[in-house]
Tab-separated table of C-alpha atoms in Angstrom:
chain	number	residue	atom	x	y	z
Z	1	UNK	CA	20.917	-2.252	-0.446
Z	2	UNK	CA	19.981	1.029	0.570
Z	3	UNK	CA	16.818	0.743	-1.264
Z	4	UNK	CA	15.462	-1.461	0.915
Z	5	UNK	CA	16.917	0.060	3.902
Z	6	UNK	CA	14.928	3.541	3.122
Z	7	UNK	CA	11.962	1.137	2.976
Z	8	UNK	CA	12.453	-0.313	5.812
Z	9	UNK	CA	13.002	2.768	8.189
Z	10	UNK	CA	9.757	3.935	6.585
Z	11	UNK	CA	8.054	1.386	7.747
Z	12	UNK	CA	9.513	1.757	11.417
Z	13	UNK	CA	8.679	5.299	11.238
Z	14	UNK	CA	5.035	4.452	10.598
Z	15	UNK	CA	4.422	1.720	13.058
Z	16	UNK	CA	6.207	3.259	15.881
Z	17	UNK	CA	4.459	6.768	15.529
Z	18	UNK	CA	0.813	4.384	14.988
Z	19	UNK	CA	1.856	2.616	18.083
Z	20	UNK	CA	2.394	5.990	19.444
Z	21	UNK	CA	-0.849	7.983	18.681
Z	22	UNK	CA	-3.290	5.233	18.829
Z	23	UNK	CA	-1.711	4.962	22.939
Z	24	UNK	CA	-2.372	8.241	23.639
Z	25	UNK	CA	-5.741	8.704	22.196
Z	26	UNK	CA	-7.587	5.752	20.066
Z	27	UNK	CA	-9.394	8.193	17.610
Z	28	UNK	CA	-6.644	10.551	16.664
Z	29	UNK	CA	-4.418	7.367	15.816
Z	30	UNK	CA	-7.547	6.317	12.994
Z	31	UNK	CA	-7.468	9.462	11.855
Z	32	UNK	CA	-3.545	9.666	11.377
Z	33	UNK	CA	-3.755	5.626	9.644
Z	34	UNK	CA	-6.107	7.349	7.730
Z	35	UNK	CA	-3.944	9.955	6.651
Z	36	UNK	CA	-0.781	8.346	5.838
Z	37	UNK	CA	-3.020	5.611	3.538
Z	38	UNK	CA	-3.679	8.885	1.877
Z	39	UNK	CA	-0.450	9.534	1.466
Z	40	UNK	CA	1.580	6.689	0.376
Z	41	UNK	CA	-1.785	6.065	-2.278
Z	42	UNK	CA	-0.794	9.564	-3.391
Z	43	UNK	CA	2.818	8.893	-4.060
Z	44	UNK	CA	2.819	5.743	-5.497
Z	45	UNK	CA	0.578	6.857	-7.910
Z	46	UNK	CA	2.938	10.050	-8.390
Z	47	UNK	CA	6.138	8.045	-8.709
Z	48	UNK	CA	4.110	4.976	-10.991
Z	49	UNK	CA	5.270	6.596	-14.616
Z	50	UNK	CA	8.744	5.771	-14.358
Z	51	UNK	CA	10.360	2.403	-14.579
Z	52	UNK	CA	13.090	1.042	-12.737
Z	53	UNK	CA	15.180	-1.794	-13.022
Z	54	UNK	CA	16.300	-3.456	-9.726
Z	55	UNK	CA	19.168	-5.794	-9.755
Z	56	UNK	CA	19.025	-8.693	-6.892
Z	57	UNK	CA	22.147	-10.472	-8.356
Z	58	UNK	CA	20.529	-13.456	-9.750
Z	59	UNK	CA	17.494	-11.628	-11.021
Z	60	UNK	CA	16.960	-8.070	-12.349
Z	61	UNK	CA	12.789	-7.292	-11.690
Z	62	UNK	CA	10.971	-4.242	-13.459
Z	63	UNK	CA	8.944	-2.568	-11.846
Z	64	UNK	CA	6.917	1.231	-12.133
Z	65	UNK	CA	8.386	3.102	-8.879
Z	66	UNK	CA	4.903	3.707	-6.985
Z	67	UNK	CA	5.582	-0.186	-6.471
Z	68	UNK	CA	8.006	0.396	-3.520
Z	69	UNK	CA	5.359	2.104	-1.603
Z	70	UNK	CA	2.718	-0.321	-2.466
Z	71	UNK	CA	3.796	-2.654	0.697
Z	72	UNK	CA	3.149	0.411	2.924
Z	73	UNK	CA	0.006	0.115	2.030
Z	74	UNK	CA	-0.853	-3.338	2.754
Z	75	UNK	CA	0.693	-3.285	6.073
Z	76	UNK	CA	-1.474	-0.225	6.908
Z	77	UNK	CA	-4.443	-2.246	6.024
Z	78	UNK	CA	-3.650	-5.001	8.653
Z	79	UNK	CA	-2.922	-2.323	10.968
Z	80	UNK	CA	-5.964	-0.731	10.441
Z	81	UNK	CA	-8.155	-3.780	10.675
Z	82	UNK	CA	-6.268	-5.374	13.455
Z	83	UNK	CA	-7.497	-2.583	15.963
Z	84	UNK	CA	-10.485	-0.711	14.517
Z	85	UNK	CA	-12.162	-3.576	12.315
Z	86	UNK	CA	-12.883	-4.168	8.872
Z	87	UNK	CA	-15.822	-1.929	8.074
Z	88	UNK	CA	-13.421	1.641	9.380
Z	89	UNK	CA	-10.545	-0.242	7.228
Z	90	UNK	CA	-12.736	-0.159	4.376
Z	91	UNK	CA	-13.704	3.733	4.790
Z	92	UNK	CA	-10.372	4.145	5.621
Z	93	UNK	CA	-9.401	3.719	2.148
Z	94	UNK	CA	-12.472	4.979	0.922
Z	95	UNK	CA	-11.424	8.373	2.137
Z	96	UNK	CA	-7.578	7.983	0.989
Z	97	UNK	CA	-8.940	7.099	-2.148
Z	98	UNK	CA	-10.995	10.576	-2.279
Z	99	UNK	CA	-7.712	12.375	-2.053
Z	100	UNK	CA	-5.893	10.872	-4.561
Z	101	UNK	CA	-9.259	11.476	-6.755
Z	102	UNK	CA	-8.447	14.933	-5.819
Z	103	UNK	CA	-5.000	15.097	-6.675
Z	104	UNK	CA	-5.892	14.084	-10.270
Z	105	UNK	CA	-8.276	16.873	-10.404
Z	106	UNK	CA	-5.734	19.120	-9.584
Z	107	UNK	CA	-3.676	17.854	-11.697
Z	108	UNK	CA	-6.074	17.845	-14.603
Z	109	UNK	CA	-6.886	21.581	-13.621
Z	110	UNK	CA	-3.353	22.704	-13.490
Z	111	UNK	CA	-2.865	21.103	-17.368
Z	112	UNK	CA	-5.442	24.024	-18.457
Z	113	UNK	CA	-3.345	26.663	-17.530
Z	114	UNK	CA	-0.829	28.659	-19.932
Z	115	UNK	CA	3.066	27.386	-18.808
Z	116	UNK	CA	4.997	30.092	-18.886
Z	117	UNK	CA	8.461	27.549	-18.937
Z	118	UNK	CA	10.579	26.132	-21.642
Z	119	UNK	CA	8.985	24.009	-24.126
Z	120	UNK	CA	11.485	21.449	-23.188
Z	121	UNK	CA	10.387	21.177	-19.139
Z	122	UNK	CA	6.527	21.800	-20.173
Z	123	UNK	CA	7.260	17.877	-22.648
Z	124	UNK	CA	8.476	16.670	-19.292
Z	125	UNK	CA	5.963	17.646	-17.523
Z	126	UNK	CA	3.352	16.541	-19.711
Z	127	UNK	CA	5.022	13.155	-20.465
Z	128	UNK	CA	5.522	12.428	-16.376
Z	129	UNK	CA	1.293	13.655	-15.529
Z	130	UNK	CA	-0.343	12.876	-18.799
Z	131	UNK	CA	-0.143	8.765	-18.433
Z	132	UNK	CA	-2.028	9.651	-14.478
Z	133	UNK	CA	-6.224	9.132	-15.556
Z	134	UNK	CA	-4.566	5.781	-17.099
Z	135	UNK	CA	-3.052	5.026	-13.889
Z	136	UNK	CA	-5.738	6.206	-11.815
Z	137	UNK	CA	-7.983	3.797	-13.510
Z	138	UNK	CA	-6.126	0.705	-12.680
Z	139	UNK	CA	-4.767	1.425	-9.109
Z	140	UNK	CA	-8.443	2.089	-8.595
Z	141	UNK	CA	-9.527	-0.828	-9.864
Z	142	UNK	CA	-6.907	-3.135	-8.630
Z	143	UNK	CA	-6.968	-1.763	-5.603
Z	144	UNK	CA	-10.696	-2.270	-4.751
Z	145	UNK	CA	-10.207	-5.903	-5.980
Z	146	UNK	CA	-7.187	-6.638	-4.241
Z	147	UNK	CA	-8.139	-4.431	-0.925
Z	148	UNK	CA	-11.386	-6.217	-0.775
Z	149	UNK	CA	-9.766	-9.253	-0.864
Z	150	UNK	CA	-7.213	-8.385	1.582
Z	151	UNK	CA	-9.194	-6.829	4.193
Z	152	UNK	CA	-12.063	-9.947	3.990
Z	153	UNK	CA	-8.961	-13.104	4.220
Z	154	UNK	CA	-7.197	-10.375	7.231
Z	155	UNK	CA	-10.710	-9.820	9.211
Z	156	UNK	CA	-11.666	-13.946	8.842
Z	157	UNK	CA	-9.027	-15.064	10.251
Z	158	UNK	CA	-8.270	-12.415	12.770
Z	159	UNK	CA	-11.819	-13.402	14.518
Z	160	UNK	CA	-11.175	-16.883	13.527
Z	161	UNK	CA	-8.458	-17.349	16.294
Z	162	UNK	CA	-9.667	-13.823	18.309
Z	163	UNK	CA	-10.531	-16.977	21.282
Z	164	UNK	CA	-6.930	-17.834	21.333
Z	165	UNK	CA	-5.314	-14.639	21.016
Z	166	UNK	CA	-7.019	-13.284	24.148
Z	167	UNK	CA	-5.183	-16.387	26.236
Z	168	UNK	CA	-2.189	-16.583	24.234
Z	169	UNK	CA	1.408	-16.144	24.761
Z	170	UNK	CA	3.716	-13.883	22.856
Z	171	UNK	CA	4.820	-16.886	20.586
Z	172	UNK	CA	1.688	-17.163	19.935
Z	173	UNK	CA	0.103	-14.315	19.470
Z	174	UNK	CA	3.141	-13.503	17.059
Z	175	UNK	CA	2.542	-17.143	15.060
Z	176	UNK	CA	-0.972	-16.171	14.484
Z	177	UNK	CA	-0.746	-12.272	13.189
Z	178	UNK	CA	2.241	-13.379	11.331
Z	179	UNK	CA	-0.076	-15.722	9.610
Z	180	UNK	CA	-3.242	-13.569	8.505
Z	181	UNK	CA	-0.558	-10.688	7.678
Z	182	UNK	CA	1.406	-12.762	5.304
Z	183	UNK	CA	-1.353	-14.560	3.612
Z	184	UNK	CA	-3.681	-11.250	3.143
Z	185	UNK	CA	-1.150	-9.321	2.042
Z	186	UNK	CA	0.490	-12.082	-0.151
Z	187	UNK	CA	-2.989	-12.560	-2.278
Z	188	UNK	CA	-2.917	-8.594	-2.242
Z	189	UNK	CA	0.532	-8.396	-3.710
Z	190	UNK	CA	-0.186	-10.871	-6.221
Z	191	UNK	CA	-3.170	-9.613	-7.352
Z	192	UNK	CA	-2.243	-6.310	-7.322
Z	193	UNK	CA	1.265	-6.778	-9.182
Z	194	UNK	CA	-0.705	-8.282	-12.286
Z	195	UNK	CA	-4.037	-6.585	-12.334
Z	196	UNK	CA	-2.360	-2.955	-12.067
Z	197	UNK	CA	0.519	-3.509	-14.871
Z	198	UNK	CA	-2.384	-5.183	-17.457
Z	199	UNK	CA	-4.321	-2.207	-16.895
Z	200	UNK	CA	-2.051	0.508	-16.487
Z	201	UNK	CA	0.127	-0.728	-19.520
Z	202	UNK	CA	-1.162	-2.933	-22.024
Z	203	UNK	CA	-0.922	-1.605	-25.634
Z	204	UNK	CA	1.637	0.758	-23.964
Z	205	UNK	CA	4.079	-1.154	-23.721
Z	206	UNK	CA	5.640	-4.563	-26.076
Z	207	UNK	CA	4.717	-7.491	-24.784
Z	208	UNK	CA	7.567	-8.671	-23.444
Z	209	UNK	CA	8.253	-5.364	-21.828
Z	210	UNK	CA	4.765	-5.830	-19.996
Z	211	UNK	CA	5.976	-9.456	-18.908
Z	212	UNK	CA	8.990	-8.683	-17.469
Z	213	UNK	CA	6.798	-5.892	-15.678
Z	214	UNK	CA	4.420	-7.952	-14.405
Z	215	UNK	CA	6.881	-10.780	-13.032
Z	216	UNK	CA	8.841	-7.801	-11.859
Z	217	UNK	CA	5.670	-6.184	-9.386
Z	218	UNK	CA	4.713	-9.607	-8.710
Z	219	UNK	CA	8.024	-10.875	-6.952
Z	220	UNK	CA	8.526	-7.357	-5.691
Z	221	UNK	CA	5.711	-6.446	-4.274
Z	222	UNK	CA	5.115	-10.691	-2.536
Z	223	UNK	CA	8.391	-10.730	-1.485
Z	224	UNK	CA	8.564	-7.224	0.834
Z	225	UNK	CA	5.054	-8.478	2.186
Z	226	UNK	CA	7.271	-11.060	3.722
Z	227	UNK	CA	10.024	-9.159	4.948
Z	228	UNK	CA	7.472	-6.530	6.407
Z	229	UNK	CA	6.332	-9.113	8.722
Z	230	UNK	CA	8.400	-8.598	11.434
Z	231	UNK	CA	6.859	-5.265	11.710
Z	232	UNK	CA	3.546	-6.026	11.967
Z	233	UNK	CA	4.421	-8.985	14.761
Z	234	UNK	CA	5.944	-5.708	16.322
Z	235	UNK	CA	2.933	-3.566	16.151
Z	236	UNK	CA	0.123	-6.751	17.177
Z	237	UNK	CA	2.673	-7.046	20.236
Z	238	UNK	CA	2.555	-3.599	21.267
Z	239	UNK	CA	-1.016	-2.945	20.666
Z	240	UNK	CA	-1.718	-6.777	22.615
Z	241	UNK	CA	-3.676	-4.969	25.284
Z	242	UNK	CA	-5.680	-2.784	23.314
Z	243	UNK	CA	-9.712	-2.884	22.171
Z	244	UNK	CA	-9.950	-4.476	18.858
Z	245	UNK	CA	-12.846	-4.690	16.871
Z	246	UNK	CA	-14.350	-6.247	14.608
């Protein structure tokens, strides 16, 4: 599915060029994790007004379209903690989390002013960026839950077994990062698919419109925090010889 092909080469894109930056200068690659949380936060919550329908074949799952990008953001979390720590992870997203504050502002400010388009694009317009305080509300509050959450469960175990890591093999160094990546950014996931489409949507949508929505971000979002995996083993791998803290 092409879908999840564009998803995946995103997420090459962004842990080669982290792999990259942080090598050739440890500071400039916080700031640039720093900057593409920004960024997917951003988009997700640009694209979250429209539904989509996505058929697997033996399931269809609905989902708001800022939930593709969502896994992005969990894997930049691990990312972020594996090398500078939880504390910078959390101001990390403190300071995407300013921008997208931003963006609403702008957005808010750009409603005052006097459209000088058709009546029929200014609806659009207003029906697409009108639902975004809504939405800003619960991606902010599901994401402080869930973040908090994943960050803590991520950080634990990563000094849990920081003893074994630093004698470890490839096998298993990759066994153990696998493990805090999947299980931090499965509670994430599964918090975040149903705390985000209660908030964002109740009342807005029928019931069972909400349900499928919720099953729909649930399975979605849990199930490309597996298959993103891979590319975090990838990135613990090549950053194996770097300072991590805590």
């Amino acid at each position: 599915m092409l879908l999840i092909l564009y998803l995946l080469i995103g997420l090459i894109i962004s842990v080669y060029l982290s792999v990259w930056i942080i090598g050739k200068d440890r500071e400039l690659g916080y700031t640039f994790l720093v900057v593409l949380s920004a960024g997917y936060i951003v988009f997700a919550n640009i694209l979250t007004p429209r539904l989509i329908r996505l058929d697997f074949s033996i399931e269809q799952l609905t989902i708001v379209t800022g939930s593709l990008i969502w896994p992005f953001i969990a894997q930049l979390a691990d990312m972020i903690n594996e090398i500078y720590g939880k504390r910078k992870t959390m101001y990390a997203f403190f300071f995407a989390y300013l921008i997208n504050l931003l963006f609403v502002l702008f957005v808010l400010m750009a409603d005052q002013a006097t459209p000088i388009w058709t009546d029929e694009e200014e609806i659009f317009w207003q029906a697409y960026f009108k639902p975004s305080g809504r939405i800003l509300l619960a991606s902010t509050i599901s994401f402080i839950v869930c973040t908090f959450v994943d960050v803590y469960i991520f950080s634990y175990l990563k000094e849990k077994f920081r003893a074994v890591e630093e004698n470890s093999g490839i096998g298993q160094l990759s066994c153990l990062g696998a493990f805090r990546s999947v299980l931090s950014d499965f509670l994430n996931m599964l918090c975040d698919g149903f705390m985000f489409s209660v908030i964002a949507f109740a009342f807005v949508l029928p019931l069972d419109a909400l349900y499928q929505l919720i099953v729909g971000s649930v399975l979605f979002k849990v199930t490309m925090s597996v298959i993103d995996t891979p590319l975090f083993i990838l990135f613990r791998i090549k950053i194996r010889n770097m300072k991590r803290e805590k």
